[in-house]
Amino acid sequence: MIENILKEKRNLINKHLAGLLKTQRPEHKILFDSMNYSLLSNGKRIRGCLFLFILEMFKVDYLQYLDIAASVECVHTYSLIHDDLPCMDNDDYRRGILTNHKKYGEGVALQAGDALLTFAFQLISQAKFSAKDRCKLIEILSIAAGAEGMVAGQVHDIQIENRSIELDELKLLDKFKTGRMIKAPVDMAIQLTHMSISDAEQLRKFAKHLGLLFQITDDILDYKEDNNEIKNTHKNTYVSLLGLEKAKLAAEETAYKAIEALELMQVDSYILTELVLYILNRRT
């Protein structure tokens, strides 16, 4: 069931994204092609779907907020383009196709990432709802993506690349690197609904655990079971620190905590529970 619901929301987001980035200027075509190349690739849209799920839970017409779901996906895509660059993870492929810099060159890829980041805030600023809400959403997303969020986590990751760390430091790193951009769409949805303080508190707890779960399962998926190696052996991951079986157990415990928070909400949170289980058991 969750696969079908995710597919429905993903298709909605993809269709909306496909209509956003167009130019009539031939000299800008390569930039827009590069932006769309990564933005419209086969992404899971977990962050955008999460935002729409919460709006739907609280009976909000989520169709009028597709630009906001798109803004989160633009920021996420920018981060992937920059992650793949030679100065970062130096990856040649993502989602089964050439990475952006391999397709368009490093300079264009860098600019495409920058353009997607700034376009995200343009989308929010031009949305058709109150200025107060628009300003708050810009604040939420900018904090999550910037020097108090994802970028801080990325820099922390660079700093510990050639040394071993303890589990607590890895959790702190991932709280910023991955967790902030999972929490952002939750906070944005909270801002746009009239939920109780109690429900908002439980959703934020859920988001914290979901972000950690997403990173643990990412690390498990990156594990090469055929030869018991990590793809990036210099990286500190939950598998390299705990071993595969204990990492799987940590994922299960984290999923349970996320579901536990949802069970304390005053509305039906079934779809988010299903999302937790989907992420726990995902294969890609």
Coordinates of C-alpha atoms in Angstrom, one line a residue:
M1 CA 0.0 0.0 0.0
I2 CA 2.7 2.5 1.0
E3 CA 4.5 1.9 -2.3
N4 CA 1.3 2.9 -4.2
I5 CA 0.8 6.0 -2.1
L6 CA 4.4 7.0 -2.4
K7 CA 4.2 6.5 -6.2
E8 CA 1.1 8.7 -6.4
K9 CA 2.7 11.6 -4.4
R10 CA 6.1 11.1 -6.2
N11 CA 4.4 11.3 -9.6
L12 CA 2.6 14.5 -8.5
I13 CA 5.9 16.1 -7.3
N14 CA 7.7 14.9 -10.5
K15 CA 5.1 16.4 -12.8
H16 CA 5.2 19.7 -10.9
L17 CA 9.1 19.8 -11.0
A18 CA 9.1 19.1 -14.7
G19 CA 7.2 22.3 -15.4
L20 CA 9.3 24.6 -13.2
L21 CA 12.7 25.1 -14.9
K22 CA 12.5 26.4 -18.4
T23 CA 14.4 29.2 -20.3
Q24 CA 14.0 30.9 -23.6
R25 CA 17.6 32.0 -23.7
P26 CA 19.9 29.7 -25.7
E27 CA 23.0 30.8 -23.8
H28 CA 21.4 29.6 -20.5
K29 CA 20.2 26.3 -21.9
I30 CA 23.1 24.2 -20.6
L31 CA 22.5 25.5 -17.1
F32 CA 18.8 24.6 -17.2
D33 CA 19.6 21.2 -18.8
S34 CA 22.1 20.5 -16.0
M35 CA 19.6 21.5 -13.3
N36 CA 16.8 19.4 -14.8
Y37 CA 19.1 16.4 -15.4
S38 CA 19.6 15.9 -11.7
L39 CA 16.3 17.3 -10.5
L40 CA 14.2 15.1 -12.7
S41 CA 16.3 11.9 -12.3
N42 CA 14.8 8.9 -10.6
G43 CA 14.6 10.3 -7.0
K44 CA 12.5 8.8 -4.2
R45 CA 11.1 12.2 -3.2
I46 CA 10.9 11.1 0.5
R47 CA 11.2 14.6 1.8
G48 CA 8.6 16.1 -0.5
C49 CA 6.2 13.2 0.1
L50 CA 6.7 13.5 3.9
F51 CA 5.6 17.1 3.7
L52 CA 2.5 16.2 1.7
F53 CA 1.6 13.3 3.9
I54 CA 1.5 15.5 7.0
L55 CA -0.6 18.2 5.3
E56 CA -3.0 15.4 4.1
M57 CA -3.2 14.0 7.7
F58 CA -4.4 17.3 8.9
K59 CA -7.0 17.8 6.1
V60 CA -5.0 20.5 4.4
D61 CA -5.3 20.9 0.6
Y62 CA -1.8 19.8 -0.2
L63 CA -2.2 20.5 -4.0
Q64 CA -1.8 24.2 -3.3
Y65 CA 1.6 23.6 -1.6
L66 CA 3.4 21.7 -4.3
D67 CA 5.9 24.5 -4.8
I68 CA 6.9 23.9 -1.2
A69 CA 7.5 20.2 -1.7
A70 CA 9.4 21.2 -4.8
S71 CA 11.6 23.6 -2.9
V72 CA 12.7 20.9 -0.5
E73 CA 13.5 18.6 -3.4
C74 CA 15.5 21.4 -5.1
V75 CA 17.7 21.8 -2.0
H76 CA 18.1 18.0 -1.7
T77 CA 19.1 17.7 -5.4
Y78 CA 21.7 20.6 -5.0
S79 CA 23.3 18.7 -2.1
L80 CA 23.6 15.5 -4.2
I81 CA 25.2 17.4 -7.1
H82 CA 27.8 18.9 -4.8
D83 CA 28.3 15.6 -2.9
D84 CA 29.3 13.9 -6.1
L85 CA 31.9 16.4 -7.1
P86 CA 35.6 15.4 -7.2
C87 CA 36.4 17.6 -4.2
M88 CA 33.7 15.7 -2.1
D89 CA 32.8 12.1 -2.8
N90 CA 34.1 12.0 -6.4
D91 CA 31.3 9.7 -7.7
D92 CA 30.8 9.0 -11.4
Y93 CA 27.3 7.5 -11.1
R94 CA 24.1 8.2 -9.2
R95 CA 20.8 6.5 -9.6
G96 CA 22.2 4.5 -12.5
I97 CA 23.3 7.4 -14.6
L98 CA 26.3 9.7 -14.9
T99 CA 26.6 12.2 -12.1
N100 CA 26.1 15.8 -13.1
H101 CA 29.7 16.8 -13.3
K102 CA 30.5 13.8 -15.5
K103 CA 27.7 14.8 -17.9
Y104 CA 28.2 18.6 -17.9
G105 CA 31.6 19.2 -16.4
E106 CA 32.5 20.4 -12.9
G107 CA 32.0 24.1 -13.5
V108 CA 28.4 23.7 -14.8
A109 CA 27.5 21.1 -12.2
L110 CA 28.7 23.5 -9.4
Q111 CA 26.6 26.3 -10.8
A112 CA 23.6 24.0 -11.3
G113 CA 23.7 23.1 -7.7
D114 CA 24.0 26.7 -6.6
A115 CA 21.0 27.6 -8.9
L116 CA 18.8 24.9 -7.5
L117 CA 19.6 26.0 -3.9
T118 CA 18.6 29.6 -4.7
F119 CA 15.6 28.6 -6.8
A120 CA 14.2 26.8 -3.8
F121 CA 13.8 30.1 -1.9
Q122 CA 12.4 31.8 -5.0
L123 CA 9.7 29.1 -5.1
I124 CA 8.7 29.8 -1.4
S125 CA 8.9 33.6 -1.8
Q126 CA 6.5 33.5 -4.7
A127 CA 4.0 31.1 -3.1
K128 CA 0.4 32.2 -2.9
F129 CA -0.1 32.3 0.9
S130 CA 0.6 34.7 3.8
A131 CA 3.9 36.5 3.9
K132 CA 4.2 35.4 7.6
D133 CA 4.1 31.8 6.6
R134 CA 6.4 32.3 3.6
C135 CA 9.0 34.0 5.8
K136 CA 8.8 31.2 8.4
L137 CA 9.2 28.5 5.7
I138 CA 12.3 30.3 4.3
E139 CA 13.7 30.5 7.8
I140 CA 13.1 26.7 8.4
L141 CA 14.6 25.6 5.1
S142 CA 17.6 28.0 5.3
I143 CA 18.5 26.9 8.8
A144 CA 18.1 23.2 7.9
A145 CA 20.2 23.5 4.7
G146 CA 22.9 25.9 5.9
A147 CA 25.7 26.4 8.5
E148 CA 23.4 25.3 11.3
G149 CA 22.2 22.2 9.4
M150 CA 23.2 20.1 6.5
V151 CA 26.3 22.1 5.4
A152 CA 27.6 21.9 9.0
G153 CA 27.2 18.2 8.9
Q154 CA 29.0 17.9 5.6
V155 CA 32.0 19.9 6.9
H156 CA 32.1 17.8 10.1
D157 CA 32.1 14.7 7.8
I158 CA 35.1 16.1 5.9
Q159 CA 37.0 16.8 9.1
I160 CA 36.6 13.2 10.4
E161 CA 37.3 11.5 7.1
N162 CA 40.7 10.2 8.0
R163 CA 40.1 9.3 11.7
S164 CA 37.9 6.9 13.6
I165 CA 35.1 8.3 15.7
E166 CA 32.8 7.1 18.4
L167 CA 29.1 6.3 17.8
D168 CA 27.9 9.4 19.7
E169 CA 29.9 11.7 17.3
L170 CA 28.6 9.9 14.3
K171 CA 25.0 10.4 15.6
L172 CA 25.8 14.1 16.1
L173 CA 27.2 14.4 12.6
D174 CA 24.2 12.7 11.0
K175 CA 21.8 14.8 13.1
F176 CA 23.0 17.8 11.0
K177 CA 24.1 16.1 7.7
T178 CA 20.9 14.1 7.1
G179 CA 18.5 14.8 10.0
R180 CA 18.0 18.5 9.5
M181 CA 16.7 18.0 5.9
I182 CA 14.4 15.3 7.1
K183 CA 13.1 17.5 9.9
A184 CA 12.7 20.6 7.6
P185 CA 9.6 19.3 5.7
V186 CA 8.0 18.2 9.0
D187 CA 8.6 21.7 10.5
M188 CA 7.3 23.3 7.3
A189 CA 4.1 21.2 7.4
I190 CA 3.6 22.0 11.1
Q191 CA 3.8 25.7 10.2
L192 CA 1.1 25.4 7.6
T193 CA -1.4 23.4 9.7
H194 CA -3.3 24.2 12.9
M195 CA -2.2 21.1 14.8
S196 CA -2.0 21.0 18.6
I197 CA 1.2 21.7 20.4
S198 CA 1.3 18.1 21.5
D199 CA 1.0 16.7 18.0
A200 CA 3.7 19.1 16.8
E201 CA 6.0 17.9 19.6
Q202 CA 5.4 14.2 18.7
L203 CA 6.0 14.9 15.0
R204 CA 9.3 16.6 15.8
K205 CA 10.4 13.5 17.8
F206 CA 9.3 11.3 15.0
A207 CA 11.3 13.4 12.5
K208 CA 14.5 13.1 14.7
H209 CA 14.2 9.3 14.7
L210 CA 13.3 9.2 11.0
G211 CA 16.4 11.1 10.0
L212 CA 18.6 8.8 12.0
L213 CA 16.8 5.7 10.5
F214 CA 17.3 7.1 7.0
Q215 CA 21.1 7.4 7.6
I216 CA 21.5 4.0 9.2
T217 CA 19.6 2.3 6.4
D218 CA 21.7 4.3 3.8
D219 CA 24.8 2.9 5.5
I220 CA 23.4 -0.6 5.4
L221 CA 22.6 -0.3 1.7
D222 CA 26.1 0.9 1.0
Y223 CA 27.5 -2.2 2.6
K224 CA 28.9 -4.7 0.1
E225 CA 27.6 -8.0 1.4
D226 CA 29.4 -10.0 -1.2
N227 CA 32.9 -9.2 0.1
N228 CA 32.2 -7.5 3.5
E229 CA 33.6 -4.2 2.5
I230 CA 32.3 -0.6 2.7
K231 CA 32.2 1.2 -0.6
N232 CA 34.0 4.2 0.9
T233 CA 36.3 2.6 3.4
H234 CA 37.5 5.9 4.7
K235 CA 34.0 6.8 5.8
N236 CA 32.7 6.4 9.3
T237 CA 29.3 4.7 9.1
Y238 CA 27.0 2.7 11.3
V239 CA 28.2 -0.5 9.7
S240 CA 31.9 0.3 10.1
L241 CA 31.3 1.2 13.8
L242 CA 28.8 -1.4 14.8
G243 CA 29.0 -4.2 12.2
L244 CA 26.2 -5.2 9.9
E245 CA 24.0 -7.1 12.3
K246 CA 24.2 -4.5 15.1
A247 CA 23.5 -1.7 12.5
K248 CA 20.4 -3.6 11.4
L249 CA 19.3 -3.8 15.1
A250 CA 20.0 -0.1 15.6
A251 CA 17.8 0.6 12.6
E252 CA 14.9 -1.5 14.0
E253 CA 15.2 0.2 17.4
T254 CA 15.2 3.7 15.8
A255 CA 12.2 2.8 13.7
Y256 CA 10.4 1.6 16.9
K257 CA 11.1 5.0 18.5
A258 CA 9.7 6.9 15.5
I259 CA 6.5 4.8 15.5
E260 CA 6.2 5.2 19.3
A261 CA 6.2 9.0 18.9
L262 CA 3.5 8.7 16.2
E263 CA 1.3 6.6 18.4
L264 CA 1.0 9.5 20.9
M265 CA -0.6 11.8 18.3
Q266 CA -4.2 12.8 18.4
V267 CA -4.7 12.1 14.6
D268 CA -4.4 9.0 12.5
S269 CA -0.7 8.7 11.6
Y270 CA -1.0 5.4 9.8
I271 CA 0.6 6.7 6.7
L272 CA 3.7 7.9 8.5
T273 CA 4.0 4.6 10.4
E274 CA 4.0 2.9 7.0
L275 CA 6.6 5.3 5.8
V276 CA 8.9 4.3 8.7
L277 CA 8.5 0.6 7.9
Y278 CA 9.2 1.4 4.2
I279 CA 12.4 3.1 5.0
L280 CA 13.4 0.4 7.5
N281 CA 13.0 -2.3 4.8
R282 CA 14.0 -0.4 1.7
R283 CA 16.3 -2.0 -0.8
T284 CA 17.4 1.2 -2.7

